[in-house]
Coordinates of C-alpha atoms and ligand atoms in Angstrom, one line a residue:
X1136 CA -21.5 -15.4 19.9
X1137 CA -21.6 -15.6 16.0
X1138 CA -21.6 -18.9 14.0
X1139 CA -20.6 -20.0 11.2
X1140 CA -20.7 -23.8 9.6
X1141 CA -17.9 -24.2 7.0
X1142 CA -18.6 -28.1 4.8
X1143 CA -15.3 -28.9 2.7
X1144 CA -14.3 -32.2 0.7
X1145 CA -11.2 -32.7 -1.6
X1146 CA -13.2 -33.8 -3.9
X1147 CA -14.7 -30.6 -4.5
X1148 CA -12.7 -28.4 -6.4
X1149 CA -13.0 -25.3 -7.6
X1150 CA -9.7 -24.8 -9.8
X1151 CA -5.5 -25.0 -8.9
X1152 CA -4.4 -22.2 -7.0
X1153 CA -2.6 -20.4 -9.5
X1154 CA 0.7 -19.3 -7.8
X1155 CA 0.6 -16.1 -9.8
X1156 CA -2.0 -15.0 -7.4
X1157 CA 0.3 -14.1 -5.2
X1158 CA 2.1 -11.4 -7.3
X1159 CA 3.0 -8.1 -6.2
X1160 CA 3.9 -4.8 -8.4
X1161 CA 7.4 -2.7 -8.5
X1162 CA 6.5 0.7 -9.9
X1163 CA 8.9 3.9 -11.0
X1164 CA 6.8 5.7 -8.3
X1165 CA 7.9 7.5 -5.4
X1166 CA 10.5 4.6 -3.5
X1167 CA 9.6 1.5 -4.5
X1168 CA 12.6 1.4 -6.5
X1169 CA 15.4 3.6 -5.5
X1170 CA 15.6 3.5 -2.1
X1171 CA 13.4 0.5 -1.9
X1172 CA 14.4 -2.1 -3.6
X1173 CA 17.7 -0.7 -5.3
X1174 CA 20.2 1.8 -3.1
X1175 CA 23.5 1.1 -4.1
X1176 CA 25.3 2.0 -1.2
X1177 CA 23.6 0.6 1.1
X1178 CA 25.1 -1.4 3.8
X1179 CA 23.6 -4.5 3.0
X1180 CA 23.3 -3.2 -0.9
X1181 CA 25.2 -5.8 -4.0
X1182 CA 27.3 -5.4 -6.6
X1183 CA 24.3 -4.6 -8.0
X1184 CA 22.7 -2.0 -5.5
X1185 CA 20.2 -3.9 -5.3
X1186 CA 19.4 -4.4 -0.9
X1187 CA 19.9 -7.7 0.6
X1188 CA 17.9 -7.1 4.0
X1189 CA 14.5 -6.1 1.1
X1190 CA 15.5 -9.5 -0.5
X1191 CA 15.2 -11.8 1.9
X1192 CA 12.0 -10.0 2.9
X1193 CA 10.2 -10.1 -0.7
X1194 CA 11.6 -13.8 -0.3
X1195 CA 9.8 -14.1 2.7
X1196 CA 6.3 -12.9 1.4
X1197 CA 6.4 -15.2 -1.3
X1198 CA 5.8 -13.0 -3.6
X1199 CA 5.4 -15.0 -7.3
X1200 CA 5.6 -12.5 -10.0
X1201 CA 6.3 -8.9 -10.3
X1202 CA 4.5 -6.6 -12.3
X1203 CA 7.0 -3.7 -14.5
X1204 CA 7.3 -0.1 -14.1
X1205 CA 3.6 1.1 -14.1
X1206 CA 1.3 1.8 -13.3
X1207 CA 0.6 5.7 -14.5
X1208 CA 4.4 5.7 -14.9
X1209 CA 4.0 3.4 -18.1
X1210 CA 1.8 5.7 -19.8
X1211 CA 4.6 8.5 -20.5
X1212 CA 8.2 5.7 -20.4
X1213 CA 10.3 5.5 -23.2
X1214 CA 12.1 1.8 -22.0
X1215 CA 15.2 2.3 -24.2
X1216 CA 16.1 5.0 -21.3
X1217 CA 16.6 2.6 -19.0
X1218 CA 18.5 0.0 -21.2
X1219 CA 22.7 0.2 -22.0
X1220 CA 26.1 2.3 -20.0
X1221 CA 24.6 4.0 -16.3
X1222 CA 25.7 7.1 -17.0
X1223 CA 24.7 7.6 -20.8
X1224 CA 21.1 7.5 -19.9
X1225 CA 18.6 10.5 -19.7
X1226 CA 16.6 11.7 -16.8
X1227 CA 13.3 12.7 -17.4
X1228 CA 10.9 14.2 -15.9
X1229 CA 8.1 12.2 -14.8
X1230 CA 4.7 12.7 -15.7
X1231 CA 2.5 10.7 -13.6
X1232 CA 4.6 11.5 -10.4
X1233 CA 5.3 14.9 -11.4
X1234 CA 8.9 13.6 -10.2
X1235 CA 12.4 13.4 -12.4
X1236 CA 13.7 9.4 -13.3
X1237 CA 17.0 9.4 -13.3
X1238 CA 16.8 5.8 -15.6
X1239 CA 19.6 4.0 -13.3
X1240 CA 17.7 1.6 -12.9
X1241 CA 15.7 -0.3 -15.9
X1242 CA 14.1 -3.0 -17.9
X1243 CA 18.1 -5.1 -17.3
X1244 CA 17.8 -4.2 -14.2
X1245 CA 14.9 -5.1 -13.0
X1246 CA 15.6 -9.5 -14.8
X1247 CA 18.8 -9.3 -12.8
X1248 CA 17.2 -8.5 -9.1
X1249 CA 14.0 -10.5 -10.3
X1250 CA 16.4 -13.4 -10.8
X1251 CA 17.6 -13.2 -7.6
X1252 CA 14.7 -13.2 -5.9
X1253 CA 13.8 -15.9 -8.7
X1254 CA 10.3 -14.1 -9.6
X1255 CA 8.5 -14.1 -12.9
X1256 CA 8.3 -10.1 -14.4
X1257 CA 4.7 -9.4 -15.3
X1258 CA 5.8 -6.3 -18.1
X1259 CA 3.7 -3.2 -19.1
X1260 CA 4.4 -1.5 -22.4
X1261 CA 3.7 2.0 -22.7
X1262 CA 0.0 2.3 -25.1
X1263 CA -0.6 6.0 -23.5
X1264 CA 2.0 8.1 -25.4
X1265 CA 2.9 5.6 -27.6
X1266 CA 2.4 2.7 -30.0
X1267 CA 2.3 -0.7 -32.0
X1268 CA 5.7 0.1 -32.7
X1269 CA 7.8 0.7 -29.4
X1270 CA 5.9 -2.8 -27.6
X1271 CA 7.3 -4.8 -30.3
X1272 CA 10.7 -3.2 -30.1
X1273 CA 10.7 -3.6 -26.0
X1274 CA 9.2 -6.7 -27.2
X1275 CA 11.9 -7.8 -29.2
X1276 CA 14.7 -6.5 -26.8
X1277 CA 13.8 -8.7 -23.9
X1278 CA 12.4 -12.3 -25.4
X1279 CA 14.2 -12.2 -29.2
X1280 CA 17.4 -14.2 -28.8
X1281 CA 19.6 -11.8 -31.7
X1282 CA 20.6 -11.6 -34.5
X1283 CA 18.8 -8.4 -34.4
X1284 CA 19.8 -5.1 -33.3
X1285 CA 17.4 -4.6 -30.5
X1286 CA 18.7 -8.2 -29.4
X1287 CA 22.2 -7.9 -30.4
X1288 CA 21.8 -4.6 -28.5
X1289 CA 20.2 -6.3 -25.0
X1290 CA 23.3 -9.3 -24.8
X1291 CA 25.9 -5.6 -25.7
X1292 CA 24.0 -5.2 -22.8
X1293 CA 25.1 -8.4 -21.2
X1294 CA 21.9 -10.1 -20.9
X1295 CA 23.1 -13.4 -23.8
X1296 CA 19.9 -14.5 -22.7
X1297 CA 16.4 -13.5 -24.3
X1298 CA 14.2 -12.8 -21.4
X1299 CA 11.3 -15.0 -21.8
X1300 CA 8.8 -12.9 -20.4
X1301 CA 5.6 -14.4 -21.4
X1302 CA 2.6 -12.4 -19.2
X1303 CA 2.5 -8.2 -20.9
X1304 CA -0.3 -5.8 -19.6
X1305 CA -1.2 -3.8 -22.7
X1306 CA -0.9 -0.8 -21.0
X1307 CA -2.4 0.4 -17.3
X1308 CA -6.2 2.3 -16.7
X1309 CA -6.6 4.0 -19.9
X1310 CA -9.7 4.9 -18.4
X1311 CA -8.7 6.9 -16.6
X1312 CA -8.7 10.8 -17.1
X1313 CA -5.2 11.1 -15.0
X1314 CA -3.9 8.7 -17.1
X1315 CA -1.5 10.1 -18.9
X1316 CA -3.0 9.7 -23.0
X1317 CA -6.1 8.1 -21.6
X1318 CA -8.6 6.4 -24.7
X1319 CA -11.8 6.0 -25.3
X1320 CA -12.5 2.0 -24.9
X1321 CA -13.3 1.4 -28.6
X1322 CA -10.1 3.5 -29.0
X1323 CA -8.4 1.4 -26.9
X1324 CA -9.5 -1.6 -27.9
X1325 CA -8.3 -1.7 -30.9
X1326 CA -4.8 -0.7 -30.7
X1327 CA -4.7 -3.3 -27.5
X1328 CA -5.9 -5.5 -30.1
X1329 CA -3.9 -4.5 -33.1
X1330 CA -0.3 -4.6 -30.8
X1331 CA -1.4 -8.2 -29.6
X1332 CA -1.9 -9.3 -33.1
X1333 CA 1.5 -7.9 -33.4
X1334 CA 3.0 -9.2 -30.6
X1335 CA 2.2 -13.6 -31.4
X1336 CA 3.5 -12.3 -34.7
X1337 CA 5.9 -12.7 -33.1
X1338 CA 5.7 -15.5 -29.6
X1339 CA 2.3 -16.6 -30.5
X1340 CA 2.3 -18.3 -26.6
X1341 CA 2.5 -14.8 -24.6
X1342 CA 0.2 -14.1 -22.8
X1343 CA -1.9 -10.8 -23.1
X1344 CA -3.2 -8.7 -20.0
X1345 CA -6.2 -5.7 -21.8
X1346 CA -6.8 -2.8 -19.0
X1347 CA -10.3 -3.2 -18.0
X1348 CA -12.3 -0.4 -15.4
X1349 CA -9.4 1.8 -13.3
X1350 CA -11.7 1.0 -10.2
X1351 CA -15.6 -0.3 -10.4
X1352 CA -16.3 2.8 -9.6
X1353 CA -15.7 4.7 -12.9
X1354 CA -18.7 6.1 -15.2
X1355 CA -18.2 4.3 -17.8
X1356 CA -17.3 0.7 -15.5
X1357 CA -19.0 -2.1 -17.6
X1358 CA -19.1 -0.7 -20.9
X1359 CA -15.6 -0.3 -20.6
X1360 CA -14.9 -4.0 -20.7
X1361 CA -18.0 -4.3 -22.7
X1362 CA -16.7 -2.8 -25.7
X1363 CA -12.9 -3.4 -24.7
X1364 CA -13.1 -7.1 -25.2
X1365 CA -15.8 -6.3 -28.3
X1366 CA -12.8 -5.2 -29.8
X1367 CA -10.0 -7.3 -28.4
X1368 CA -11.6 -11.0 -27.3
X1369 CA -9.6 -12.7 -29.9
X1370 CA -6.3 -11.4 -29.4
X1371 CA -5.4 -11.4 -25.3
X1372 CA -6.1 -13.8 -22.9
X1373 CA -7.0 -12.0 -19.1
X1374 CA -8.6 -8.2 -18.6
X1375 CA -6.9 -6.1 -15.4
X1376 CA -8.9 -5.4 -12.9
X1377 CA -7.7 -2.8 -10.1
X1378 CA -9.5 -1.8 -6.7
X1379 CA -8.0 0.2 -3.3
X1380 CA -10.2 0.2 -0.2
X1381 CA -9.8 2.2 3.0
X1382 CA -12.2 2.8 5.6
X1383 CA -14.9 5.5 4.6
X1384 CA -16.2 7.0 7.8
X1385 CA -14.6 5.2 9.8
X1386 CA -16.4 2.5 8.3
X1387 CA -14.7 -0.4 10.7
X1388 CA -17.9 -2.9 9.1
X1389 CA -18.0 -2.2 5.9
X1390 CA -13.8 -2.2 5.9
X1391 CA -13.6 -5.6 7.1
X1392 CA -16.4 -6.2 4.6
X1393 CA -14.6 -5.7 1.6
X1394 CA -14.3 -8.7 -0.2
X1395 CA -17.6 -8.3 -0.5
X1396 CA -17.0 -5.8 -3.2
X1397 CA -13.9 -7.8 -4.7
X1398 CA -16.6 -10.5 -4.8
X1399 CA -19.2 -8.2 -7.1
X1400 CA -16.6 -6.7 -9.3
X1401 CA -15.0 -10.4 -10.1
X1402 CA -18.5 -11.9 -10.4
X1403 CA -19.6 -8.4 -13.2
X1404 CA -16.3 -8.8 -14.6
X1405 CA -17.5 -12.5 -15.6
X1406 CA -20.6 -11.7 -16.6
X1407 CA -19.8 -9.0 -18.7
X1408 CA -16.8 -11.0 -20.7
X1409 CA -19.0 -14.1 -21.2
X1410 CA -21.8 -12.3 -22.2
X1411 CA -19.7 -10.9 -25.1
X1412 CA -17.7 -14.5 -25.7
X1413 CA -21.4 -15.6 -25.9
X1414 CA -22.2 -12.9 -28.5
X1415 CA -19.1 -14.0 -30.3
X1416 CA -20.0 -17.5 -30.5
X1417 CA -17.0 -18.3 -29.3
X1418 CA -15.7 -21.1 -26.7
X1419 CA -12.8 -18.9 -25.4
X1420 CA -13.2 -17.6 -21.6
X1421 CA -11.1 -14.3 -21.0
X1422 CA -9.5 -14.5 -17.6
X1423 CA -8.8 -11.7 -14.9
X1424 CA -5.6 -10.5 -14.1
X1425 CA -6.3 -9.2 -10.4
X1426 CA -3.2 -6.6 -10.9
X1427 CA -3.3 -3.5 -8.6
X1428 CA -5.4 -4.8 -5.3
X1429 CA -4.6 -3.5 -1.9
X1430 CA -5.0 -1.2 1.3
X1431 CA -4.8 2.7 -0.3
X1432 CA -5.4 5.5 2.4
X1433 CA -6.5 7.9 -1.0
X1434 CA -7.5 11.0 1.1
X1435 CA -4.2 11.2 3.4
X1436 CA -1.5 12.4 2.5
X1437 CA 1.6 13.2 0.6
X1438 CA -0.1 10.3 -1.9
X1439 CA -0.4 13.9 -4.7
X1440 CA 3.0 14.0 -6.2
X1441 CA 4.2 17.3 -6.3
X1442 CA 3.1 20.2 -8.6
X1443 CA 4.9 23.1 -9.7
X1444 CA 8.9 23.3 -10.6
X1445 CA 9.3 20.6 -8.2
X1446 CA 10.7 17.4 -10.0
X1447 CA 12.4 15.6 -7.2
X1448 CA 13.8 12.4 -7.7
X1449 CA 11.8 9.4 -5.4
X1450 CA 9.6 11.8 -3.1
X1451 CA 7.9 9.8 -1.0
X1452 CA 4.2 9.3 -2.2
X1453 CA 2.2 6.7 -0.9
X1454 CA 3.6 5.6 2.3
X1455 CA 1.0 4.4 3.7
X1456 CA 1.7 3.2 7.6
X1457 CA -0.6 0.2 7.9
X1458 CA -2.6 -1.0 10.9
X1459 CA -3.8 -4.4 12.5
X1460 CA -7.0 -3.7 11.1
X1461 CA -5.6 -2.9 7.9
X1462 CA -4.0 -6.1 7.7
X1463 CA -7.4 -7.9 8.7
X1464 CA -8.5 -6.2 5.0
X1465 CA -5.7 -8.0 2.9
X1466 CA -6.8 -11.3 4.7
X1467 CA -10.2 -10.7 3.7
X1468 CA -9.5 -9.6 -0.2
X1469 CA -7.0 -12.8 -0.2
X1470 CA -9.7 -15.1 0.2
X1471 CA -11.7 -13.4 -1.9
X1472 CA -8.4 -13.5 -4.6
X1473 CA -9.0 -17.4 -3.8
X1474 CA -12.4 -18.4 -4.5
X1475 CA -11.9 -16.9 -8.1
X1476 CA -9.2 -19.1 -8.9
X1477 CA -11.6 -20.9 -11.6
X1478 CA -10.5 -17.4 -13.2
X1479 CA -9.1 -14.6 -11.3
X1480 CA -5.1 -17.2 -12.5
X1481 CA -3.3 -13.7 -12.0
X1482 CA -3.1 -11.0 -9.2
X1483 CA -0.5 -8.4 -8.1
X1484 CA -0.6 -6.5 -4.2
X1485 CA 0.4 -2.8 -5.4
X1486 CA 3.3 -2.4 -4.3
X1487 CA 5.7 -4.3 -3.0
X1488 CA 8.0 -1.3 -1.1
X1489 CA 7.0 1.7 0.0
X1490 CA 4.4 2.9 -1.8
X1491 CA 1.2 1.3 0.0
X1492 CA 3.2 -2.3 0.4
X1493 CA 4.1 -4.4 2.7
X1494 CA 7.7 -3.9 3.1
X1495 CA 9.2 -0.7 3.9
X1496 CA 13.0 1.2 4.4
X1497 CA 14.8 4.0 5.8
X1498 CA 18.1 4.6 3.1
X1499 CA 20.9 3.7 4.4
X1500 CA 18.6 1.7 7.4
X1501 CA 16.5 -0.7 8.0
X1502 CA 14.2 -3.0 6.1
X1503 CA 11.2 -3.7 8.0
X1504 CA 7.6 -5.6 7.5
X1505 CA 4.1 -3.6 8.2
X1506 CA 1.0 -5.4 9.6
X1507 CA -0.8 -6.2 5.6
X1508 CA 3.2 -8.4 5.4
X1509 CA 1.8 -10.8 7.3
X1510 CA -1.5 -12.7 6.6
X1511 CA -0.1 -12.3 2.8
X1512 CA 3.1 -14.2 3.7
X1513 CA 1.2 -17.2 5.2
X1514 CA -1.6 -16.8 2.6
X1515 CA 1.2 -17.4 0.3
X1516 CA 2.8 -20.1 1.4
X1517 CA -0.1 -22.6 2.4
X1518 CA -2.4 -21.6 0.2
X1519 CA -1.1 -25.0 -2.7
X1520 CA -3.3 -27.5 -4.6
X1521 CA -6.8 -26.8 -5.2
X1522 CA -8.7 -24.4 -3.9
X1523 CA -12.3 -25.9 -2.8
X1524 CA -15.7 -24.9 -3.2
X1525 CA -16.7 -24.4 0.8
X1526 CA -20.3 -24.7 1.7
X1527 CA -20.6 -21.6 4.3
X1528 CA -24.0 -21.4 6.4
X1529 CA -23.5 -19.4 9.3
X1530 CA -24.4 -16.0 11.1
X1531 CA -24.9 -12.7 8.8
X1532 CA -24.0 -8.9 10.3
X1533 CA -25.4 -6.0 8.2
X1534 CA -23.0 -3.6 6.8
X1535 CA -23.2 -0.4 5.6
X1536 CA -21.4 -0.3 2.6
X1537 CA -22.5 -4.1 1.1
X1538 CA -26.0 -4.5 3.6
X1539 CA -26.5 -8.0 5.3
X1540 CA -23.0 -9.9 4.8
X1541 CA -21.8 -13.5 6.3
X1542 CA -21.0 -12.7 9.5
X1543 CA -17.6 -15.6 8.6
X1544 CA -15.9 -15.6 5.2
X1545 CA -13.6 -18.2 4.5
X1546 CA -11.7 -20.1 1.6
X1547 CA -9.5 -23.5 1.7
X1548 CA -7.1 -24.9 -0.3
X1549 CA -6.6 -28.8 -0.5
X1550 CA -2.6 -29.4 -1.4
X1551 CA -2.8 -33.2 -3.2
X1552 CA 0.7 -34.0 -2.3
X1553 CA 1.1 -32.7 1.1
X1554 CA -2.4 -33.6 2.6
X1555 CA -2.5 -31.0 3.4
X1556 CA -6.0 -28.9 4.4
X1557 CA -5.5 -25.0 4.4
X1558 CA -9.0 -23.0 5.2
X1559 CA -8.1 -19.0 5.8
X1560 CA -10.8 -17.4 7.9
X1561 CA -11.9 -13.4 8.3
X1562 CA -14.1 -12.4 11.7
X1563 CA -16.2 -9.6 9.9
X1564 CA -17.8 -8.4 12.7
X1565 CA -16.1 -5.1 15.0
X1566 CA -17.5 -6.7 19.1
X1567 CA -18.6 -10.7 18.6
X1568 CA -16.2 -13.3 18.2
X1569 CA -17.2 -16.6 15.8
X1570 CA -17.2 -19.7 16.7
X1571 CA -16.9 -21.7 13.6
X1572 CA -17.6 -25.7 12.8
X1573 CA -15.2 -26.7 10.4
X1574 CA -16.2 -30.2 8.5
X1575 CA -14.3 -32.2 6.9
X1576 CA -15.7 -35.1 4.6
X1577 CA -13.9 -37.3 1.6
X1578 CA -11.3 -37.5 3.0
X1579 CA -9.7 -38.8 6.6
X1580 CA -9.0 -35.9 8.9
X1581 CA -6.0 -37.1 11.1
X1582 CA -4.7 -33.2 13.4
X1583 CA -4.2 -29.8 13.0
X1584 CA -1.1 -28.7 12.2
X1585 CA -1.0 -25.2 13.1
X1586 CA -4.1 -22.3 14.4
X1587 CA -2.6 -18.8 14.2
X1588 CA -4.5 -15.0 14.3
X1589 CA -4.1 -11.7 13.2
X1590 CA -5.8 -9.0 14.8
X1591 CA -9.1 -9.4 17.8
X1592 CA -7.5 -7.3 19.5
X1593 CA -4.8 -3.6 19.0
X1594 CA -5.9 -3.0 15.6
X1595 CA -5.3 0.1 15.0
X1596 CA -1.6 -0.5 15.6
X1597 CA 1.5 0.0 13.4
X1598 CA 4.6 -1.3 12.6
X1599 CA 7.4 1.0 12.9
X1600 CA 11.4 0.5 12.3
X1601 CA 12.4 -0.8 15.3
X1602 CA 8.5 -1.1 17.2
X1603 CA 7.2 -4.5 17.7
X1604 CA 5.7 -6.8 14.7
X1605 CA 1.9 -6.1 15.2
X1606 CA 0.1 -8.2 12.7
X1607 CA 2.2 -10.9 13.4
X1608 CA -0.1 -14.1 13.4
X1609 CA 0.2 -15.5 17.1
X1610 CA -1.2 -19.2 18.0
X1611 CA -5.0 -19.0 18.2
X1612 CA -5.0 -22.0 20.7
X1613 CA -9.1 -22.5 20.6
X1614 CA -8.8 -25.0 17.8
X1615 CA -10.4 -28.9 17.9
X1616 CA -9.9 -31.4 16.3
X1617 CA -13.6 -33.6 16.6
X1618 CA -14.2 -36.7 14.6
X1619 CA -14.1 -34.8 11.4
X1620 CA -14.4 -31.5 12.0
X1621 CA -12.7 -29.1 14.1
X1622 CA -14.3 -26.0 16.0
X1623 CA -11.8 -23.4 16.6
X1624 CA -12.9 -19.8 17.9
X1625 CA -12.2 -17.1 16.2
X1626 CA -11.9 -13.0 17.4
X1627 CA -13.9 -10.1 17.0
X1628 CA -12.3 -8.7 13.3
X1629 CA -9.6 -11.2 12.9
X1630 CA -8.2 -13.2 10.4
X1631 CA -7.1 -16.9 10.9
X1632 CA -5.3 -19.8 8.4
X1633 CA -6.2 -23.1 10.5
X1634 CA -4.2 -25.8 8.5
X1635 CA -4.9 -29.8 9.0
X1636 CA -3.7 -33.1 7.8
X1637 CA -6.0 -35.6 5.9
X1638 CA -5.3 -38.6 4.3
X1639 CA -5.2 -39.3 1.1
X1640 CA -9.3 -37.9 -0.6
X1641 CA -10.9 -40.8 -1.1
X1642 CA -12.4 -40.9 -4.8
Ligands
LIG2098 O1 -0.6 2.2 -7.8 C1 -0.9 2.8 -7.2 C2 -1.5 4.0 -8.9 O2 -3.0 3.4 -9.1 C3 -0.8 3.4 -10.4 O3 -0.1 3.6 -10.5 C4 -1.6 3.3 -10.7 O4 -2.1 2.3 -12.3 C5 -2.9 2.8 -10.4 O5 -3.8 4.0 -10.4

């Protein structure tokens, strides 16, 4: 049996929980939009063609923000194609995913759909094939109240009030050779700075995200962030990080410790951003938008787009089916994101429906939860208030990829309003349970509300449209309170959420 001791104190806070950490991502890719969130003619579709069965699951998932419309798609997208009367919208070739984009769904539909789910948009502009002019046009269409050409177009298209979109991504993965319009760091940094300056002339309060590296393994990682921020430090607020995880050579122990990689990635980008700031003698801190993260079996088919003369509409792409082990990893990645709440203020699980997604649909058929739905939904619902600085002590485990790491990883939140302490834990060891002691000081522990676990058994199980809901949290009845501590046992390879009640923190 491994052991771990976690010490928390509601007076020792890292940062408020940013609700934007529980964001998601809708890209015009595969079936995320078409037959995902939007399917006119589906038995549950509303008058706008939005699938109500999907909307219900999106609400249950607890997503707070949604990034749109890409991803790689945005880098050759003309936003104007997607507004106005649908029968006059052009069909276009989508070069990113080798698909035919009908443009039946565009900005106005997206914003209406977001309104149904009460979510905040994160809008990406095309800095691949386009530039500053088209970005500010989009901003005028979306956010200006009226009296100008583009704002009046929006009004003529049926939306009187401006959308007030605050958070904008300046392009997507501009370092990637796969990106339409890939640029060098300095080129991109200048374009991002110039576009940001122009956008701020319209509204200085916008929050702007510059593209960081596409992932930690990019050959230009580090120098990319440094060079982009050297050009754009004063003009942007956040820098983006993207990371996708999958087991390599069936190495489950390393896969379960993927949060280690995310921790290191966030720490590295924070250090680089701060070093650029220090050189500039700036007091401003650049925050992090981890605006694409998930498990993604990139080696699996059909992850690659069609080719040749085949330009299908909404093909089945990147439709990964997730196992219980994947759900444990997703829970672990959320722990890493929460732990870094002082710097990571926005994050998007990629993506929302059908495309490497927690929600799946069948055209004309049902919508269902993947295993990874569950740790996300529980964390989004119960990580509230402030993130606490958890002191961790205990057994370690050695992984091939990350060396010696803590056997149990954990993060905790404290909600002043409800007096609830939530602890999210992952046992990364595949064959040994862990006995955990959670010590609470600075507040009077009055009871356990709930303790649930995902994983431990059936790690390879996956969900289907009508099969059992693997990954649904089950009660963990090992949790016992003893004075100011709770003891519980984590099964091997599992994710657990422990919720406790405490009286207000003493000053
Ligand atoms: O989320 C799938 C793709 O992954 C996105 O389009 C791109 O930004 C990333 O490479």
